[in-house]
């Protein structure tokens, strides 16, 4: 029996899903990070990775033929020639790249997807500026990796391998399948990863890993993807005009289109997905804002008291700190959370309504730029469980809203591994 394994690293923890050749889920496991653990992220990522695998039954591990990993987009780190991180990683939402935006705009083509304070390339330029002259930034000794790249290295042992989903915001040209000249001409570049098609074989798991986990000889690690694309793959969406909104800590939109659209001014970019394009963007609003004000139990109780057919008069832009990426790409955009009514039901209604407006605005922007017309939206992430929120969103979107076929992004990553077997 062929078993494929998908591993998903998100903002709050990691999950894995094992599936058979028919797509049936055979086993799942999860590992939760704590706030303190995130401060030393690489060590905790490594712990989480092996903890997940060791939770799976040995008899199942012995039949795994392929593994793929997804990570948060633009979470990056610098490693030495042995793969050891040399500085703390910069997470997906780290916006210190604001300090190098002028340089970024000067070197990248106008409106390029990499022009953003949180892009992988902005973080690379920030590192170059921050450690100029320092030994740790000697380019021939340093590797620039994405989260999924490094986690894959822990399994297959080949340093500096990536996929073109993760590499998009580094500046990789996904049409020509190469790094552009304007990027390669930058001075003092570290070793950039070799970029493969997502799902392409990278290498077999190392003897050490195979021995530790009981994996079979020939178990292949495949090039991964980002967490939001994994969620799209898990949704069941497969036709142009179908979209997935991931309601996790942030709000991420992905629409399958026959047309590629790029507009850095609005934080819009397109991932290559076979012969089609996965077009969308990511907003900093989302579940992290909701959990700042409410517990999960409160969200469930208060949501049940909201009439989704009634439009809240509250007009918020719910952020935890200044700055958004999409549909308004402005690192200085201020949060708008006033006025706050005393009734928590009204406050929550205002938050959900305002997030639905941001989502709808995002899809409207995509339509204006010429993507395939929106036909339906699948919902992934923790927010998919909130039926009231889904009804509010459907009212704003004007198309059917349904839950994804599979809730876990790790399921989509397992499909990615399986599709290439």
Short mmCIF file of C-alpha atoms in Angstrom, two decimals, residues 90 94-108 114-132:
data_model
loop_
_atom_site.label_atom_id
_atom_site.label_comp_id
_atom_site.label_asym_id
_atom_site.label_seq_id
_atom_site.Cartn_x
_atom_site.Cartn_y
_atom_site.Cartn_z
CA UNK A 90 12.47 36.27 10.19
CA UNK A 94 8.17 40.48 10.02
CA UNK A 95 8.11 43.90 8.39
CA UNK A 96 11.59 45.21 9.19
CA UNK A 97 12.10 45.18 5.42
CA UNK A 98 10.48 48.62 5.50
CA UNK A 99 14.02 49.91 6.03
CA UNK A 100 15.17 48.67 2.60
CA UNK A 101 12.10 49.46 0.50
CA UNK A 102 13.87 52.20 -1.47
CA UNK A 103 16.62 49.77 -2.49
CA UNK A 104 14.06 47.08 -3.28
CA UNK A 105 12.11 49.40 -5.56
CA UNK A 106 15.35 50.46 -7.27
CA UNK A 107 16.42 46.93 -8.21
CA UNK A 108 13.14 45.08 -8.89
CA UNK A 114 8.90 40.92 -4.21
CA UNK A 115 8.34 44.62 -3.56
CA UNK A 116 6.88 44.38 -0.08
CA UNK A 117 8.16 44.92 3.44
CA UNK A 118 7.56 41.26 4.37
CA UNK A 119 8.80 39.60 1.18
CA UNK A 120 11.64 37.10 1.25
CA UNK A 121 13.79 39.46 -0.82
CA UNK A 122 13.14 42.39 1.53
CA UNK A 123 14.34 40.24 4.41
CA UNK A 124 17.45 39.22 2.49
CA UNK A 125 18.28 42.86 1.76
CA UNK A 126 17.66 43.77 5.39
CA UNK A 127 20.08 41.06 6.52
CA UNK A 128 22.69 42.33 4.08
CA UNK A 129 22.33 45.82 5.50
CA UNK A 130 22.18 44.74 9.15
CA UNK A 131 25.29 42.56 9.10
CA UNK A 132 27.40 44.34 6.51
#
